[in-house]
Amino acid sequence: MNARNAYDTLLAHSRASADIASALNLLSWDQQVMLPPAAHAGRAGQIGALTAILHRRACDPALGDWLAACEGSDLTRDAASPEAANIRELRRDYDQAVKIPESLAVALAQAASLGQRAWELARKENDFNAFAPHLSTLLDLSRQKAEVLGYAGEAYDALLDLFEPGETVAGVAPILAELRDAATDILAAIADAPPPAPLPAGPYPAAGQAALLAQVTARLGLPRTASRLDVSTHPFSTLIGPGDARITTRFDEGDFTKAFFGAVHETGHALYSLGHAGPAHYGTPMGEAASFAVHESQSRLWENQVARSLPFWEFMLPLAAEQFPQLAGCTPEAVFRAVGATHPGLIRVDADETTYNPHIVLRFELELALIRKDLAVADLPGAWNEKSQAILGLTPPDNALGCLQDVHWSTGAFGYFPTYSLGNIYAACLFEAAGQAIPDLSARLAAGDFAPLLAWLGTAIHEKGRLLRPRALVAAATGRTPTAGPLVRHLRAKAAAIYGI
């Protein structure tokens, strides 16, 4: 078989696997949004069965033969070509997959399905002991996964690399520390400044919130014919397949901003997914996200750099006031200050921009200790409370507001949390570059014209898929190596605008 035939066969196999993965994604979405309570045990078996099929396809020895026929051929001569990127990334995926026994892959999938349901119930009942056995199982399986994958530094590196290729504990720990210290400095600088006035009190009826979310998501560019918005315990976004991006949020009638910014955040994810998963590249690495941090950069950019800006509220406030008359007396400046204010709190997903990254530091340090076996599962609640007090200055009153608040560990996603802060960094880098490329960007946002920004992101990031590794992708888009500098500048400038420091 010549290289071109091998490549075509390779992509056909990859696309067929993507169709199966789409069904798996739909099962997972349904479990979090619509599944009847009595169906969870059966759903775990269904997810396990499809996972086994996908794993066998990912480990098929024929893949190795097709890849070998492509490597070193004319298809890889230009390293920046889509063909070369597909071959390189499919090799990475194959080499990882063949290291993981099918029994381990299925066990992880089933444990994640059962663990997520156990977490939902445990969080609702504030019952850590009910979730602890599931967490222990997921940790044990994740350590096994790290060992079979292999690593040069430590086990956590192997897990982190699955979410963020090339990143290690040694690489992300200093970045997280820099962001934690920057947050500490900003909090100290605004400590004596009067806080902005809060938004008017509710109620903000859920029906009105849903109507407003439909308006803002469509205005940002999310096509209604290719998406839907639902309610779930933990807001998320998932791509089922081409033209099918699902997002969720949750409503609080006392505070419309929770659902609002949650939906904008998930819209950023969905726009990215739809931007690289078109028919031409679907089912291949060129039709997939570069990494979890790059994915997060898109959601955080729309949520923070755009939707928490003054120009955005110059456009959005009249629309919001149509749904909620109590906002009619507000000015865009007042809303900007209110939604950008710093309010140290216990809940990560409700955290403001300044205190968000310390939340990631808290989780990173704890999950690292769990993987290293420096921290026992039984001791997690106490360790969480101690570290929360040390890092956030707050101690949770119960585990539902502490170590049970996030879904990630219930699905075995150890190594995921650092990608949130890396995503914040990439978002700030990209928005700075977008402002240089679109000189009238602020005026466009104030007019509700988000198309130029979406188009720039589409060309610079979305359409690239996995053409480049994350840091290289952001560097190519911005013209400079990504650092925490733009994010720290953004946070300081916002604090200065809101608090007058």
Coordinates of C-alpha atoms in Angstrom, one line a residue:
M1 CA 0.0 0.0 0.0
N2 CA 1.4 3.4 -1.0
A3 CA 1.5 6.4 1.3
R4 CA -1.6 8.1 -0.2
N5 CA -3.7 4.9 0.0
A6 CA -2.6 4.3 3.5
Y7 CA -3.4 7.9 4.5
D8 CA -6.9 7.7 3.0
T9 CA -7.5 4.4 4.8
L10 CA -6.3 5.9 8.0
L11 CA -8.6 8.8 7.8
A12 CA -11.6 6.6 6.9
H13 CA -10.9 4.5 10.0
S14 CA -10.5 7.7 12.1
R15 CA -13.8 9.1 10.8
A16 CA -15.7 5.9 11.5
S17 CA -14.3 5.9 15.1
A18 CA -15.5 9.5 15.4
D19 CA -19.0 8.4 14.6
I20 CA -18.9 5.9 17.4
A21 CA -17.5 8.5 19.7
S22 CA -20.4 10.8 18.8
A23 CA -22.8 8.2 20.0
L24 CA -20.8 7.9 23.2
N25 CA -20.9 11.7 23.6
L26 CA -24.6 11.7 23.2
L27 CA -25.0 9.0 25.9
S28 CA -22.9 11.1 28.2
W29 CA -24.8 14.3 27.5
D30 CA -28.1 12.5 28.0
Q31 CA -26.9 11.1 31.3
Q32 CA -26.2 14.6 32.6
V33 CA -29.3 16.3 31.2
M34 CA -32.3 13.9 30.7
L35 CA -31.6 10.4 32.0
P36 CA -34.2 8.9 34.5
P37 CA -32.6 8.2 37.8
A38 CA -33.2 4.4 37.6
A39 CA -31.3 4.2 34.3
H40 CA -27.8 5.2 35.5
A41 CA -26.5 1.7 36.2
G42 CA -27.6 0.6 32.7
R43 CA -26.0 3.6 31.1
A44 CA -22.7 2.7 32.7
G45 CA -22.8 -0.6 30.9
Q46 CA -23.7 1.1 27.6
I47 CA -20.9 3.5 27.9
G48 CA -18.5 0.7 28.8
A49 CA -19.6 -1.3 25.7
L50 CA -19.0 1.6 23.3
T51 CA -15.7 2.4 25.0
A52 CA -14.5 -1.1 24.5
I53 CA -15.3 -0.9 20.8
L54 CA -13.5 2.4 20.4
H55 CA -10.5 1.1 22.3
R56 CA -10.2 -1.9 20.0
R57 CA -10.3 0.4 17.0
A58 CA -7.8 2.8 18.5
C59 CA -5.4 -0.2 19.2
D60 CA -5.9 -2.0 15.8
P61 CA -2.5 -3.1 14.6
A62 CA -3.5 -2.1 11.1
L63 CA -3.3 1.5 12.3
G64 CA 0.4 1.1 13.1
D65 CA 1.0 -0.3 9.6
W66 CA -0.9 2.6 7.9
L67 CA 1.0 5.2 10.0
A68 CA 4.3 3.6 9.1
A69 CA 3.5 3.7 5.4
C70 CA 2.7 7.5 5.8
E71 CA 5.6 8.5 8.0
G72 CA 8.6 9.7 6.1
S73 CA 6.6 10.0 2.8
D74 CA 5.9 13.2 0.8
L75 CA 2.8 13.6 3.0
T76 CA 5.0 14.6 5.9
R77 CA 7.5 16.6 4.1
D78 CA 5.8 19.9 5.0
A79 CA 5.4 19.6 8.8
A80 CA 2.9 22.4 8.7
S81 CA 0.5 20.7 6.3
P82 CA -2.8 19.2 7.5
E83 CA -1.6 15.8 6.3
A84 CA 1.5 15.9 8.4
A85 CA -0.4 17.1 11.4
N86 CA -3.0 14.3 11.0
I87 CA -0.3 11.7 10.8
R88 CA 1.7 13.1 13.7
E89 CA -1.3 13.4 16.0
L90 CA -2.8 10.0 15.0
R91 CA 0.6 8.5 15.8
R92 CA 0.5 10.1 19.2
D93 CA -3.1 8.8 19.8
Y94 CA -2.2 5.3 18.7
D95 CA 1.0 5.1 20.8
Q96 CA -1.0 6.1 23.8
A97 CA -4.0 3.8 23.1
V98 CA -1.9 0.6 22.6
K99 CA -0.4 1.1 26.1
I100 CA -3.8 1.0 27.8
P101 CA -5.3 -2.5 28.2
E102 CA -8.9 -2.7 27.1
S103 CA -9.9 -3.9 30.6
L104 CA -8.5 -0.7 32.1
A105 CA -10.1 1.6 29.5
V106 CA -13.5 0.0 30.1
A107 CA -13.1 0.0 33.9
L108 CA -12.3 3.7 33.8
A109 CA -15.3 4.5 31.6
Q110 CA -17.7 2.6 33.8
A111 CA -16.2 3.9 37.0
A112 CA -16.5 7.5 35.7
S113 CA -20.2 6.9 34.8
L114 CA -21.0 5.5 38.2
G115 CA -18.8 8.0 39.9
Q116 CA -20.5 10.9 38.4
R117 CA -23.9 9.8 39.5
A118 CA -22.6 9.0 43.0
W119 CA -21.1 12.5 43.1
E120 CA -24.4 14.1 42.1
L121 CA -26.2 12.4 45.0
A122 CA -23.3 12.9 47.5
R123 CA -23.2 16.6 46.7
K124 CA -26.9 17.0 47.1
E125 CA -26.9 15.2 50.4
N126 CA -23.5 16.6 51.6
D127 CA -22.3 13.0 52.1
F128 CA -18.6 12.7 51.2
N129 CA -18.5 9.2 52.7
A130 CA -20.9 8.0 50.0
F131 CA -18.6 9.3 47.2
A132 CA -15.3 8.3 48.8
P133 CA -15.2 4.7 47.6
H134 CA -15.8 5.9 44.0
L135 CA -13.1 8.4 44.3
S136 CA -10.7 5.7 45.6
T137 CA -11.5 3.5 42.7
L138 CA -11.0 6.3 40.2
L139 CA -7.7 7.3 41.7
D140 CA -6.4 3.7 41.7
L141 CA -7.4 3.3 38.0
S142 CA -5.9 6.7 37.1
R143 CA -2.6 5.7 38.7
Q144 CA -2.7 2.5 36.7
K145 CA -3.3 4.5 33.6
A146 CA -0.3 6.8 34.4
E147 CA 2.0 3.8 34.9
V148 CA 1.1 2.1 31.6
L149 CA 1.4 5.4 29.7
G150 CA 4.8 6.1 31.2
Y151 CA 6.4 9.4 32.3
A152 CA 9.8 11.0 32.8
G153 CA 8.9 13.0 35.9
E154 CA 6.0 11.7 37.9
A155 CA 2.7 10.0 37.5
Y156 CA 0.7 13.2 37.4
D157 CA 2.6 14.3 34.3
A158 CA 1.2 11.4 32.3
L159 CA -2.3 12.4 33.2
L160 CA -1.8 16.1 32.6
D161 CA -0.3 15.3 29.2
L162 CA -3.6 13.7 28.1
F163 CA -5.3 17.1 28.6
E164 CA -2.5 19.4 27.7
P165 CA 0.2 17.8 25.5
G166 CA 3.7 18.5 26.7
E167 CA 2.8 20.1 30.0
T168 CA 4.3 18.8 33.3
V169 CA 4.1 19.5 37.0
A170 CA 7.4 21.3 36.8
G171 CA 6.1 23.5 34.0
V172 CA 2.7 24.5 35.3
A173 CA 3.4 24.8 39.0
P174 CA 5.4 28.1 38.6
I175 CA 2.7 29.5 36.4
L176 CA 0.0 28.8 38.9
A177 CA 2.1 30.3 41.6
E178 CA 2.6 33.5 39.6
L179 CA -1.1 33.8 39.1
R180 CA -1.8 33.1 42.8
D181 CA 0.7 35.8 43.8
A182 CA -0.8 38.3 41.4
A183 CA -4.2 37.7 42.8
T184 CA -2.9 38.2 46.3
D185 CA -1.3 41.5 45.3
I186 CA -4.5 42.7 43.7
L187 CA -6.6 41.7 46.6
A188 CA -4.3 43.6 48.9
A189 CA -4.4 46.7 46.7
I190 CA -8.2 46.9 46.7
A191 CA -8.7 45.9 50.3
D192 CA -9.5 49.4 51.5
A193 CA -11.4 50.5 48.3
P194 CA -15.2 50.8 48.5
P195 CA -16.9 47.9 46.7
P196 CA -19.1 48.7 43.7
A197 CA -22.8 48.7 44.2
P198 CA -24.4 45.3 43.5
L199 CA -27.0 44.7 40.8
P200 CA -30.6 45.2 41.8
A201 CA -32.1 42.3 43.8
G202 CA -34.2 39.6 42.1
P203 CA -36.3 37.9 41.4
Y204 CA -34.9 37.2 37.9
P205 CA -37.4 34.6 36.6
A206 CA -35.9 31.6 34.9
A207 CA -38.1 32.1 31.8
G208 CA -36.7 35.6 31.3
Q209 CA -33.2 34.4 31.8
A210 CA -33.7 31.7 29.2
A211 CA -35.0 34.3 26.7
L212 CA -32.0 36.5 27.4
L213 CA -29.6 33.6 26.9
A214 CA -31.2 32.7 23.6
Q215 CA -30.5 36.3 22.5
V216 CA -26.9 36.6 23.7
T217 CA -25.8 33.1 22.4
A218 CA -27.2 33.8 19.0
R219 CA -25.7 37.3 18.9
L220 CA -22.3 35.9 19.8
G221 CA -22.5 33.7 16.7
L222 CA -23.8 30.3 18.0
P223 CA -26.2 29.1 15.3
R224 CA -29.5 27.9 16.7
T225 CA -29.8 25.2 14.0
A226 CA -26.5 23.7 15.2
S227 CA -26.9 23.9 19.0
R228 CA -29.2 23.7 22.0
L229 CA -29.2 24.9 25.5
D230 CA -30.3 22.8 28.4
V231 CA -30.0 22.6 32.2
S232 CA -27.6 20.4 34.2
T233 CA -26.1 20.1 37.6
H234 CA -22.7 21.3 36.3
P235 CA -22.7 23.6 33.2
F236 CA -20.8 22.0 30.3
S237 CA -20.4 22.0 26.6
T238 CA -20.1 18.9 24.3
L239 CA -19.8 18.4 20.6
I240 CA -22.0 15.5 19.5
G241 CA -21.0 15.7 15.9
P242 CA -20.9 18.1 12.9
G243 CA -23.5 20.8 13.4
D244 CA -24.5 19.5 16.9
A245 CA -23.0 21.5 19.8
R246 CA -24.8 21.1 23.1
I247 CA -24.4 23.5 26.0
T248 CA -25.9 23.6 29.5
T249 CA -26.3 26.1 32.3
R250 CA -28.2 26.3 35.6
F251 CA -30.5 29.0 36.8
D252 CA -30.6 31.0 40.0
E253 CA -33.6 33.4 40.2
G254 CA -31.8 35.5 42.7
D255 CA -28.9 36.2 40.4
F256 CA -29.2 36.1 36.6
T257 CA -25.5 36.6 36.1
K258 CA -24.7 33.0 37.1
A259 CA -26.7 31.5 34.2
F260 CA -25.7 34.4 31.9
F261 CA -22.0 34.1 32.2
G262 CA -22.2 30.3 32.4
A263 CA -24.0 30.3 29.0
V264 CA -21.6 32.7 27.5
H265 CA -18.7 30.6 28.7
E266 CA -20.1 27.4 27.2
T267 CA -21.0 29.3 24.0
G268 CA -17.3 30.0 23.7
H269 CA -16.6 26.3 23.9
A270 CA -19.3 25.5 21.4
L271 CA -18.1 28.1 18.9
Y272 CA -14.6 26.6 19.0
S273 CA -16.0 23.1 18.5
L274 CA -18.1 24.1 15.5
G275 CA -15.2 26.1 14.2
H276 CA -12.8 23.1 13.8
A277 CA -15.2 20.2 13.4
G278 CA -16.7 21.0 10.0
P279 CA -17.3 18.3 7.4
A280 CA -13.9 18.7 5.7
H281 CA -11.9 17.7 8.9
Y282 CA -14.4 16.0 11.1
G283 CA -13.1 12.8 12.5
T284 CA -9.5 13.7 12.1
P285 CA -7.0 15.6 14.3
M286 CA -7.4 18.7 12.2
G287 CA -11.1 18.6 13.2
E288 CA -10.3 18.4 16.9
A289 CA -9.3 20.8 19.7
A290 CA -5.6 21.5 20.1
S291 CA -6.0 21.0 23.9
F292 CA -8.2 21.5 26.8
A293 CA -6.4 24.8 27.7
V294 CA -6.9 26.1 24.1
H295 CA -10.6 25.1 24.4
E296 CA -10.8 26.9 27.8
S297 CA -9.2 30.0 26.3
Q298 CA -12.1 30.3 23.9
S299 CA -14.7 30.1 26.7
R300 CA -12.9 32.4 29.0
L301 CA -12.2 35.0 26.3
W302 CA -15.9 35.4 25.5
E303 CA -16.9 35.2 29.2
N304 CA -14.3 37.6 30.7
Q305 CA -12.6 39.7 28.1
V306 CA -15.8 40.3 26.2
A307 CA -18.9 39.7 28.3
R308 CA -17.5 41.4 31.5
S309 CA -16.3 44.4 29.6
L310 CA -17.8 47.9 29.5
P311 CA -18.4 48.0 25.7
F312 CA -20.3 44.7 26.0
W313 CA -22.7 46.1 28.5
E314 CA -23.2 49.3 26.5
F315 CA -24.9 46.9 24.0
M316 CA -26.3 44.2 26.3
L317 CA -27.9 46.3 29.1
P318 CA -31.0 47.4 27.1
L319 CA -31.7 43.8 26.1
A320 CA -31.3 42.6 29.7
A321 CA -33.6 45.4 31.0
E322 CA -36.3 44.3 28.6
Q323 CA -36.4 41.0 30.5
F324 CA -35.7 42.4 33.9
P325 CA -37.2 45.9 34.5
Q326 CA -35.2 46.4 37.7
L327 CA -32.1 46.8 35.5
A328 CA -33.6 49.8 33.7
G329 CA -32.2 52.3 36.2
C330 CA -28.6 50.9 35.8
T331 CA -25.9 52.4 33.6
P332 CA -23.5 50.2 31.6
E333 CA -20.7 51.5 33.9
A334 CA -22.5 50.3 37.0
V335 CA -23.1 46.9 35.5
F336 CA -19.5 46.6 34.4
R337 CA -18.3 47.4 37.9
A338 CA -20.8 45.0 39.5
V339 CA -20.0 42.0 37.3
G340 CA -16.3 42.7 37.4
A341 CA -16.1 43.2 41.2
T342 CA -13.9 40.9 43.3
H343 CA -15.9 38.8 45.7
P344 CA -13.7 36.0 47.3
G345 CA -15.9 33.0 47.6
L346 CA -16.0 29.2 48.0
I347 CA -17.4 28.2 44.6
R348 CA -15.0 28.0 41.7
V349 CA -17.6 28.3 38.9
D350 CA -18.9 31.5 40.6
A351 CA -15.5 33.0 41.2
D352 CA -14.5 36.4 39.8
E353 CA -11.6 36.8 37.4
T354 CA -9.1 37.8 40.1
T355 CA -9.8 34.9 42.6
Y356 CA -10.5 32.2 40.0
N357 CA -6.9 31.1 39.6
P358 CA -6.3 30.6 43.3
H359 CA -9.2 28.1 43.1
I360 CA -7.2 26.2 40.5
V361 CA -4.1 26.2 42.7
L362 CA -6.2 24.7 45.5
R363 CA -7.4 21.8 43.3
F364 CA -4.1 21.2 41.6
E365 CA -2.2 20.9 44.8
L366 CA -4.8 18.5 46.3
E367 CA -5.1 16.2 43.3
L368 CA -1.3 16.1 42.9
A369 CA -1.1 15.0 46.5
L370 CA -3.8 12.3 45.9
I371 CA -2.0 10.9 42.9
R372 CA 1.3 10.9 44.8
K373 CA -0.5 9.1 47.7
D374 CA 0.7 11.9 50.0
L375 CA -3.0 12.5 50.8
A376 CA -5.5 9.7 51.6
V377 CA -9.1 10.0 50.3
A378 CA -10.5 9.9 53.8
D379 CA -8.4 13.0 54.7
L380 CA -9.5 15.0 51.6
P381 CA -12.3 17.0 53.3
G382 CA -10.0 18.2 56.1
A383 CA -7.1 18.9 53.7
W384 CA -9.5 20.8 51.4
N385 CA -10.7 23.0 54.2
E386 CA -7.2 23.8 55.5
K387 CA -5.9 24.7 52.0
S388 CA -9.0 26.7 51.2
Q389 CA -8.4 28.8 54.3
A390 CA -4.7 29.2 53.4
I391 CA -5.3 30.1 49.7
L392 CA -8.7 31.7 49.6
G393 CA -9.0 32.9 53.2
L394 CA -12.3 30.9 53.5
T395 CA -13.3 27.6 55.2
P396 CA -16.2 25.7 53.7
P397 CA -19.1 25.1 56.1
D398 CA -19.7 21.7 54.6
N399 CA -18.3 19.3 51.9
A400 CA -20.9 20.2 49.4
L401 CA -19.3 23.7 49.2
G402 CA -15.9 22.2 49.6
C403 CA -14.4 19.1 48.1
L404 CA -17.7 17.9 46.5
Q405 CA -18.4 21.0 44.5
D406 CA -16.6 20.0 41.2
V407 CA -17.6 17.2 38.9
H408 CA -14.1 16.5 37.6
W409 CA -12.8 13.9 40.1
S410 CA -16.0 12.0 39.8
T411 CA -15.1 11.2 36.2
G412 CA -11.4 10.5 36.8
A413 CA -10.3 13.8 35.2
F414 CA -7.1 14.1 37.2
G415 CA -4.8 16.6 35.5
Y416 CA -7.7 18.7 34.1
F417 CA -7.7 21.6 36.5
P418 CA -4.4 23.3 35.4
T419 CA -5.8 23.7 31.9
Y420 CA -8.3 26.3 33.3
S421 CA -5.5 28.7 34.3
L422 CA -3.6 28.0 31.2
G423 CA -6.8 28.8 29.3
N424 CA -7.1 32.1 31.1
I425 CA -3.5 32.9 30.1
Y426 CA -4.1 32.0 26.5
A427 CA -7.4 34.0 26.4
A428 CA -5.6 37.2 27.6
C429 CA -2.8 36.7 25.1
L430 CA -5.3 36.2 22.2
F431 CA -7.5 39.1 23.2
E432 CA -4.6 41.5 23.2
A433 CA -3.6 40.2 19.8
A434 CA -7.2 40.5 18.5
G435 CA -7.3 44.1 19.7
Q436 CA -4.2 44.9 17.6
A437 CA -5.6 43.1 14.6
I438 CA -9.1 44.8 14.9
P439 CA -8.3 48.4 15.9
D440 CA -12.0 49.3 16.5
L441 CA -12.7 46.2 18.5
S442 CA -14.2 48.0 21.5
A443 CA -16.6 50.0 19.3
R444 CA -17.6 46.8 17.6
L445 CA -18.4 45.1 20.9
A446 CA -20.4 48.2 22.0
A447 CA -22.4 47.9 18.8
G448 CA -23.1 44.2 19.4
D449 CA -21.0 43.3 16.4
F450 CA -19.1 40.2 17.5
A451 CA -18.5 38.8 14.0
P452 CA -15.0 40.4 13.5
L453 CA -13.7 38.9 16.7
L454 CA -15.2 35.5 15.9
A455 CA -13.8 35.6 12.4
W456 CA -10.3 36.4 13.8
L457 CA -10.5 33.6 16.3
G458 CA -11.7 31.3 13.6
T459 CA -8.8 31.9 11.4
A460 CA -6.2 32.1 14.1
I461 CA -7.3 29.2 16.4
H462 CA -10.5 27.4 15.4
E463 CA -9.6 26.3 11.9
K464 CA -6.2 25.1 12.9
G465 CA -7.4 22.1 14.9
R466 CA -4.4 20.1 16.1
L467 CA -2.1 21.6 13.4
L468 CA 0.2 22.9 16.2
R469 CA 0.8 22.1 19.8
P470 CA -1.0 24.5 22.2
R471 CA 1.8 26.9 23.1
A472 CA 3.0 27.0 19.5
L473 CA -0.6 27.7 18.3
V474 CA -1.0 30.7 20.6
A475 CA 2.4 31.9 19.6
A476 CA 1.6 31.7 15.9
A477 CA -1.7 33.6 16.5
T478 CA -0.2 36.4 18.7
G479 CA 3.3 36.6 17.4
R480 CA 4.9 36.0 20.8
T481 CA 5.4 33.2 23.3
P482 CA 2.5 33.0 25.6
T483 CA 3.1 34.1 29.2
A484 CA 1.0 35.2 32.2
G485 CA 1.9 38.8 31.5
P486 CA -1.2 39.7 29.4
L487 CA -3.5 38.1 32.0
V488 CA -1.9 39.9 34.9
R489 CA -2.1 43.2 33.0
H490 CA -5.8 42.6 32.2
L491 CA -6.6 41.8 35.9
R492 CA -4.7 44.9 37.2
A493 CA -6.3 47.2 34.6
K494 CA -9.8 45.9 35.5
A495 CA -9.1 46.4 39.2
A496 CA -7.9 49.9 38.5
A497 CA -11.1 50.7 36.5
I498 CA -13.5 49.3 39.0
Y499 CA -11.8 50.3 42.3
G500 CA -9.8 53.4 41.2
I501 CA -6.5 52.0 42.5

